[in-house]
């Protein structure tokens, strides 16, 4: 049996699909927590990190938080594995040519990026569940500082910043063009649910994209100024938005958009894409 056939069987397995649903719910929950922390920052009621680590810390501080973090971590690992099977399925198209090969390469790149994101979030969740964990912002600063010490490190950090900006722009375009509908199977959904999913995805992806652009901008600025303290990640992006003209309003809109994306993930869990 080929790797593509094996990957297809694994991706269609009920066990992995159920775990992936848990992962999508967890992914949505993380975004809702980030949105809540951003709203608190906007209206003067927050002092924690408004990023993934802040969301995990918020969960860990609850009486039921650490057991829930284990579930979140395991679900996100399943989600990463689900995307990994997609990578293997796309490899079959690399032997083709023209548009077919281009589509396969694009599919692989997208799936690998998702694997990295889900695996990172799973690692973060499991660290906080085990009683560890630290600020994502400080981790990014340490990583940037270490990269600066490498030959051509400043250039690498600058390129990374531009890539993140590109990802943000792609997210905005994906939201405006409703390309996210390719990732959810709404064939059994009502027309009203489809409209809700469309609006949630549009708002959510645009807001996430805007946040990514700011994160990438901060990373690029860190490379230009040769100052790793400027690479403050999503938390720094939220503070940067707040300091802009009409910052409180802008940060509130971003927070509501990220919350919309979280709810969109819940719909994805209910109507997962059929691989």
PDB file of N, CA and C in Angstrom, residues 85-154:
ATOM      1  N   UNK A  85      -1.301  13.897   7.527  1.00  0.00           N
ATOM      2  CA  UNK A  85      -1.807  12.932   6.548  1.00  0.00           C
ATOM      3  C   UNK A  85      -2.130  13.624   5.236  1.00  0.00           C
ATOM      4  N   UNK A  86      -2.568  14.884   5.322  1.00  0.00           N
ATOM      5  CA  UNK A  86      -2.841  15.648   4.104  1.00  0.00           C
ATOM      6  C   UNK A  86      -1.553  15.928   3.333  1.00  0.00           C
ATOM      7  N   UNK A  87      -0.469  16.179   4.073  1.00  0.00           N
ATOM      8  CA  UNK A  87       0.829  16.383   3.420  1.00  0.00           C
ATOM      9  C   UNK A  87       1.197  15.148   2.603  1.00  0.00           C
ATOM     10  N   UNK A  88       1.031  13.966   3.205  1.00  0.00           N
ATOM     11  CA  UNK A  88       1.361  12.722   2.505  1.00  0.00           C
ATOM     12  C   UNK A  88       0.465  12.505   1.295  1.00  0.00           C
ATOM     13  N   UNK A  89      -0.807  12.897   1.438  1.00  0.00           N
ATOM     14  CA  UNK A  89      -1.740  12.732   0.310  1.00  0.00           C
ATOM     15  C   UNK A  89      -1.358  13.642  -0.852  1.00  0.00           C
ATOM     16  N   UNK A  90      -0.887  14.866  -0.537  1.00  0.00           N
ATOM     17  CA  UNK A  90      -0.527  15.810  -1.588  1.00  0.00           C
ATOM     18  C   UNK A  90       0.745  15.401  -2.315  1.00  0.00           C
ATOM     19  N   UNK A  91       1.611  14.618  -1.656  1.00  0.00           N
ATOM     20  CA  UNK A  91       2.884  14.257  -2.288  1.00  0.00           C
ATOM     21  C   UNK A  91       2.673  13.474  -3.584  1.00  0.00           C
ATOM     22  N   UNK A  92       1.534  12.825  -3.714  1.00  0.00           N
ATOM     23  CA  UNK A  92       1.250  12.089  -4.940  1.00  0.00           C
ATOM     24  C   UNK A  92       1.184  12.990  -6.159  1.00  0.00           C
ATOM     25  N   UNK A  93       0.820  14.258  -5.949  1.00  0.00           N
ATOM     26  CA  UNK A  93       0.704  15.190  -7.062  1.00  0.00           C
ATOM     27  C   UNK A  93       2.025  15.774  -7.514  1.00  0.00           C
ATOM     28  N   UNK A  94       3.108  15.528  -6.743  1.00  0.00           N
ATOM     29  CA  UNK A  94       4.411  16.082  -7.111  1.00  0.00           C
ATOM     30  C   UNK A  94       4.982  15.433  -8.364  1.00  0.00           C
ATOM     31  N   UNK A  95       4.496  14.236  -8.675  1.00  0.00           N
ATOM     32  CA  UNK A  95       4.992  13.545  -9.867  1.00  0.00           C
ATOM     33  C   UNK A  95       4.339  14.062 -11.149  1.00  0.00           C
ATOM     34  N   UNK A  96       3.329  14.911 -10.995  1.00  0.00           N
ATOM     35  CA  UNK A  96       2.647  15.471 -12.171  1.00  0.00           C
ATOM     36  C   UNK A  96       3.407  16.658 -12.726  1.00  0.00           C
ATOM     37  N   UNK A  97       2.714  17.467 -13.481  1.00  0.00           N
ATOM     38  CA  UNK A  97       3.340  18.639 -14.090  1.00  0.00           C
ATOM     39  C   UNK A  97       2.315  19.754 -14.211  1.00  0.00           C
ATOM     40  N   UNK A  98       2.805  20.950 -14.473  1.00  0.00           N
ATOM     41  CA  UNK A  98       1.916  22.081 -14.695  1.00  0.00           C
ATOM     42  C   UNK A  98       1.103  22.447 -13.476  1.00  0.00           C
ATOM     43  N   UNK A  99      -0.184  22.720 -13.688  1.00  0.00           N
ATOM     44  CA  UNK A  99      -1.064  23.159 -12.616  1.00  0.00           C
ATOM     45  C   UNK A  99      -1.213  22.111 -11.517  1.00  0.00           C
ATOM     46  N   UNK A 100      -1.204  20.823 -11.904  1.00  0.00           N
ATOM     47  CA  UNK A 100      -1.365  19.756 -10.917  1.00  0.00           C
ATOM     48  C   UNK A 100      -0.205  19.766  -9.919  1.00  0.00           C
ATOM     49  N   UNK A 101       1.005  19.929 -10.430  1.00  0.00           N
ATOM     50  CA  UNK A 101       2.178  19.957  -9.546  1.00  0.00           C
ATOM     51  C   UNK A 101       2.177  21.215  -8.684  1.00  0.00           C
ATOM     52  N   UNK A 102       1.811  22.342  -9.294  1.00  0.00           N
ATOM     53  CA  UNK A 102       1.752  23.601  -8.551  1.00  0.00           C
ATOM     54  C   UNK A 102       0.730  23.509  -7.420  1.00  0.00           C
ATOM     55  N   UNK A 103      -0.419  22.899  -7.698  1.00  0.00           N
ATOM     56  CA  UNK A 103      -1.450  22.748  -6.690  1.00  0.00           C
ATOM     57  C   UNK A 103      -0.971  21.853  -5.553  1.00  0.00           C
ATOM     58  N   UNK A 104      -0.222  20.785  -5.905  1.00  0.00           N
ATOM     59  CA  UNK A 104       0.306  19.877  -4.886  1.00  0.00           C
ATOM     60  C   UNK A 104       1.310  20.585  -3.990  1.00  0.00           C
ATOM     61  N   UNK A 105       2.201  21.365  -4.582  1.00  0.00           N
ATOM     62  CA  UNK A 105       3.205  22.105  -3.801  1.00  0.00           C
ATOM     63  C   UNK A 105       2.518  23.096  -2.862  1.00  0.00           C
ATOM     64  N   UNK A 106       1.520  23.819  -3.384  1.00  0.00           N
ATOM     65  CA  UNK A 106       0.784  24.775  -2.553  1.00  0.00           C
ATOM     66  C   UNK A 106       0.078  24.073  -1.410  1.00  0.00           C
ATOM     67  N   UNK A 107      -0.547  22.921  -1.703  1.00  0.00           N
ATOM     68  CA  UNK A 107      -1.229  22.152  -0.670  1.00  0.00           C
ATOM     69  C   UNK A 107      -0.276  21.679   0.414  1.00  0.00           C
ATOM     70  N   UNK A 108       0.900  21.223   0.018  1.00  0.00           N
ATOM     71  CA  UNK A 108       1.892  20.748   0.988  1.00  0.00           C
ATOM     72  C   UNK A 108       2.362  21.886   1.886  1.00  0.00           C
ATOM     73  N   UNK A 109       2.665  23.039   1.275  1.00  0.00           N
ATOM     74  CA  UNK A 109       3.139  24.189   2.052  1.00  0.00           C
ATOM     75  C   UNK A 109       2.096  24.611   3.082  1.00  0.00           C
ATOM     76  N   UNK A 110       0.839  24.688   2.659  1.00  0.00           N
ATOM     77  CA  UNK A 110      -0.232  25.091   3.576  1.00  0.00           C
ATOM     78  C   UNK A 110      -0.377  24.089   4.717  1.00  0.00           C
ATOM     79  N   UNK A 111      -0.353  22.803   4.390  1.00  0.00           N
ATOM     80  CA  UNK A 111      -0.532  21.776   5.411  1.00  0.00           C
ATOM     81  C   UNK A 111       0.634  21.741   6.390  1.00  0.00           C
ATOM     82  N   UNK A 112       1.862  21.898   5.875  1.00  0.00           N
ATOM     83  CA  UNK A 112       3.035  21.917   6.752  1.00  0.00           C
ATOM     84  C   UNK A 112       2.956  23.103   7.716  1.00  0.00           C
ATOM     85  N   UNK A 113       2.531  24.261   7.202  1.00  0.00           N
ATOM     86  CA  UNK A 113       2.392  25.443   8.052  1.00  0.00           C
ATOM     87  C   UNK A 113       1.382  25.185   9.175  1.00  0.00           C
ATOM     88  N   UNK A 114       0.280  24.518   8.843  1.00  0.00           N
ATOM     89  CA  UNK A 114      -0.727  24.206   9.857  1.00  0.00           C
ATOM     90  C   UNK A 114      -0.198  23.198  10.871  1.00  0.00           C
ATOM     91  N   UNK A 115       0.567  22.212  10.393  1.00  0.00           N
ATOM     92  CA  UNK A 115       1.167  21.236  11.304  1.00  0.00           C
ATOM     93  C   UNK A 115       2.044  21.945  12.334  1.00  0.00           C
ATOM     94  N   UNK A 116       2.864  22.897  11.867  1.00  0.00           N
ATOM     95  CA  UNK A 116       3.755  23.639  12.762  1.00  0.00           C
ATOM     96  C   UNK A 116       2.946  24.435  13.795  1.00  0.00           C
ATOM     97  N   UNK A 117       1.907  25.127  13.339  1.00  0.00           N
ATOM     98  CA  UNK A 117       1.088  25.946  14.241  1.00  0.00           C
ATOM     99  C   UNK A 117       0.402  25.074  15.294  1.00  0.00           C
ATOM    100  N   UNK A 118      -0.248  23.989  14.847  1.00  0.00           N
ATOM    101  CA  UNK A 118      -0.967  23.127  15.780  1.00  0.00           C
ATOM    102  C   UNK A 118      -0.005  22.450  16.757  1.00  0.00           C
ATOM    103  N   UNK A 119       1.154  22.016  16.262  1.00  0.00           N
ATOM    104  CA  UNK A 119       2.134  21.354  17.129  1.00  0.00           C
ATOM    105  C   UNK A 119       2.674  22.329  18.171  1.00  0.00           C
ATOM    106  N   UNK A 120       2.929  23.580  17.754  1.00  0.00           N
ATOM    107  CA  UNK A 120       3.419  24.585  18.698  1.00  0.00           C
ATOM    108  C   UNK A 120       2.378  24.860  19.790  1.00  0.00           C
ATOM    109  N   UNK A 121       1.119  25.011  19.387  1.00  0.00           N
ATOM    110  CA  UNK A 121       0.066  25.259  20.370  1.00  0.00           C
ATOM    111  C   UNK A 121      -0.109  24.059  21.300  1.00  0.00           C
ATOM    112  N   UNK A 122       0.001  22.852  20.745  1.00  0.00           N
ATOM    113  CA  UNK A 122      -0.103  21.649  21.573  1.00  0.00           C
ATOM    114  C   UNK A 122       1.020  21.607  22.598  1.00  0.00           C
ATOM    115  N   UNK A 123       2.240  21.904  22.157  1.00  0.00           N
ATOM    116  CA  UNK A 123       3.393  21.932  23.059  1.00  0.00           C
ATOM    117  C   UNK A 123       3.184  22.960  24.162  1.00  0.00           C
ATOM    118  N   UNK A 124       2.678  24.143  23.803  1.00  0.00           N
ATOM    119  CA  UNK A 124       2.422  25.188  24.790  1.00  0.00           C
ATOM    120  C   UNK A 124       1.383  24.743  25.807  1.00  0.00           C
ATOM    121  N   UNK A 125       0.289  24.144  25.317  1.00  0.00           N
ATOM    122  CA  UNK A 125      -0.778  23.683  26.204  1.00  0.00           C
ATOM    123  C   UNK A 125      -0.273  22.612  27.169  1.00  0.00           C
ATOM    124  N   UNK A 126       0.494  21.661  26.651  1.00  0.00           N
ATOM    125  CA  UNK A 126       0.979  20.567  27.492  1.00  0.00           C
ATOM    126  C   UNK A 126       1.996  21.061  28.519  1.00  0.00           C
ATOM    127  N   UNK A 127       2.790  22.067  28.162  1.00  0.00           N
ATOM    128  CA  UNK A 127       3.737  22.633  29.122  1.00  0.00           C
ATOM    129  C   UNK A 127       3.005  23.293  30.282  1.00  0.00           C
ATOM    130  N   UNK A 128       1.962  24.060  29.969  1.00  0.00           N
ATOM    131  CA  UNK A 128       1.188  24.692  31.034  1.00  0.00           C
ATOM    132  C   UNK A 128       0.423  23.644  31.838  1.00  0.00           C
ATOM    133  N   UNK A 129      -0.043  22.588  31.188  1.00  0.00           N
ATOM    134  CA  UNK A 129      -0.740  21.510  31.898  1.00  0.00           C
ATOM    135  C   UNK A 129       0.182  20.812  32.888  1.00  0.00           C
ATOM    136  N   UNK A 130       1.472  20.724  32.528  1.00  0.00           N
ATOM    137  CA  UNK A 130       2.454  20.061  33.394  1.00  0.00           C
ATOM    138  C   UNK A 130       3.027  21.005  34.444  1.00  0.00           C
ATOM    139  N   UNK A 131       2.536  22.243  34.471  1.00  0.00           N
ATOM    140  CA  UNK A 131       2.999  23.185  35.481  1.00  0.00           C
ATOM    141  C   UNK A 131       4.118  24.091  35.026  1.00  0.00           C
ATOM    142  N   UNK A 132       4.518  24.000  33.761  1.00  0.00           N
ATOM    143  CA  UNK A 132       5.578  24.862  33.235  1.00  0.00           C
ATOM    144  C   UNK A 132       4.980  25.961  32.397  1.00  0.00           C
ATOM    145  N   UNK A 133       5.664  26.309  31.319  1.00  0.00           N
ATOM    146  CA  UNK A 133       5.154  27.332  30.415  1.00  0.00           C
ATOM    147  C   UNK A 133       5.707  28.705  30.743  1.00  0.00           C
ATOM    148  N   UNK A 134       5.876  29.502  29.721  1.00  0.00           N
ATOM    149  CA  UNK A 134       6.387  30.859  29.880  1.00  0.00           C
ATOM    150  C   UNK A 134       5.787  31.737  28.796  1.00  0.00           C
ATOM    151  N   UNK A 135       6.038  33.011  28.882  1.00  0.00           N
ATOM    152  CA  UNK A 135       5.482  33.983  27.952  1.00  0.00           C
ATOM    153  C   UNK A 135       5.976  33.738  26.524  1.00  0.00           C
ATOM    154  N   UNK A 136       5.040  33.709  25.574  1.00  0.00           N
ATOM    155  CA  UNK A 136       5.415  33.558  24.171  1.00  0.00           C
ATOM    156  C   UNK A 136       6.235  34.752  23.696  1.00  0.00           C
ATOM    157  N   UNK A 137       5.927  35.926  24.238  1.00  0.00           N
ATOM    158  CA  UNK A 137       6.657  37.130  23.855  1.00  0.00           C
ATOM    159  C   UNK A 137       8.135  37.029  24.235  1.00  0.00           C
ATOM    160  N   UNK A 138       8.411  36.596  25.482  1.00  0.00           N
ATOM    161  CA  UNK A 138       9.807  36.468  25.917  1.00  0.00           C
ATOM    162  C   UNK A 138      10.525  35.371  25.143  1.00  0.00           C
ATOM    163  N   UNK A 139       9.800  34.293  24.812  1.00  0.00           N
ATOM    164  CA  UNK A 139      10.402  33.225  24.026  1.00  0.00           C
ATOM    165  C   UNK A 139      10.801  33.730  22.647  1.00  0.00           C
ATOM    166  N   UNK A 140       9.932  34.544  22.032  1.00  0.00           N
ATOM    167  CA  UNK A 140      10.239  35.062  20.701  1.00  0.00           C
ATOM    168  C   UNK A 140      11.434  36.004  20.765  1.00  0.00           C
ATOM    169  N   UNK A 141      11.517  36.808  21.816  1.00  0.00           N
ATOM    170  CA  UNK A 141      12.655  37.701  21.967  1.00  0.00           C
ATOM    171  C   UNK A 141      13.956  36.910  22.112  1.00  0.00           C
ATOM    172  N   UNK A 142      13.913  35.822  22.890  1.00  0.00           N
ATOM    173  CA  UNK A 142      15.101  34.984  23.060  1.00  0.00           C
ATOM    174  C   UNK A 142      15.501  34.326  21.746  1.00  0.00           C
ATOM    175  N   UNK A 143      14.491  33.844  21.010  1.00  0.00           N
ATOM    176  CA  UNK A 143      14.769  33.218  19.714  1.00  0.00           C
ATOM    177  C   UNK A 143      15.375  34.226  18.740  1.00  0.00           C
ATOM    178  N   UNK A 144      14.811  35.440  18.726  1.00  0.00           N
ATOM    179  CA  UNK A 144      15.327  36.487  17.844  1.00  0.00           C
ATOM    180  C   UNK A 144      16.756  36.849  18.214  1.00  0.00           C
ATOM    181  N   UNK A 145      17.014  36.971  19.524  1.00  0.00           N
ATOM    182  CA  UNK A 145      18.369  37.289  19.984  1.00  0.00           C
ATOM    183  C   UNK A 145      19.359  36.207  19.569  1.00  0.00           C
ATOM    184  N   UNK A 146      18.948  34.931  19.711  1.00  0.00           N
ATOM    185  CA  UNK A 146      19.809  33.831  19.298  1.00  0.00           C
ATOM    186  C   UNK A 146      20.055  33.819  17.800  1.00  0.00           C
ATOM    187  N   UNK A 147      19.022  34.185  17.030  1.00  0.00           N
ATOM    188  CA  UNK A 147      19.169  34.236  15.569  1.00  0.00           C
ATOM    189  C   UNK A 147      20.123  35.344  15.150  1.00  0.00           C
ATOM    190  N   UNK A 148      20.063  36.476  15.868  1.00  0.00           N
ATOM    191  CA  UNK A 148      20.974  37.579  15.569  1.00  0.00           C
ATOM    192  C   UNK A 148      22.442  37.157  15.696  1.00  0.00           C
ATOM    193  N   UNK A 149      22.696  36.189  16.586  1.00  0.00           N
ATOM    194  CA  UNK A 149      24.074  35.753  16.817  1.00  0.00           C
ATOM    195  C   UNK A 149      24.598  34.857  15.698  1.00  0.00           C
ATOM    196  N   UNK A 150      23.718  34.390  14.822  1.00  0.00           N
ATOM    197  CA  UNK A 150      24.138  33.523  13.710  1.00  0.00           C
ATOM    198  C   UNK A 150      24.652  34.356  12.543  1.00  0.00           C
ATOM    199  N   UNK A 151      25.493  33.766  11.693  1.00  0.00           N
ATOM    200  CA  UNK A 151      25.907  34.473  10.474  1.00  0.00           C
ATOM    201  C   UNK A 151      24.679  34.806   9.617  1.00  0.00           C
ATOM    202  N   UNK A 152      24.528  36.065   9.271  1.00  0.00           N
ATOM    203  CA  UNK A 152      23.358  36.476   8.500  1.00  0.00           C
ATOM    204  C   UNK A 152      22.081  36.457   9.309  1.00  0.00           C
ATOM    205  N   UNK A 153      22.195  36.432  10.629  1.00  0.00           N
ATOM    206  CA  UNK A 153      21.013  36.328  11.488  1.00  0.00           C
ATOM    207  C   UNK A 153      20.052  37.478  11.338  1.00  0.00           C
ATOM    208  N   UNK A 154      20.601  38.676  11.187  1.00  0.00           N
ATOM    209  CA  UNK A 154      19.739  39.849  11.020  1.00  0.00           C
ATOM    210  C   UNK A 154      18.901  39.724   9.757  1.00  0.00           C
TER     211      UNK A 154
END
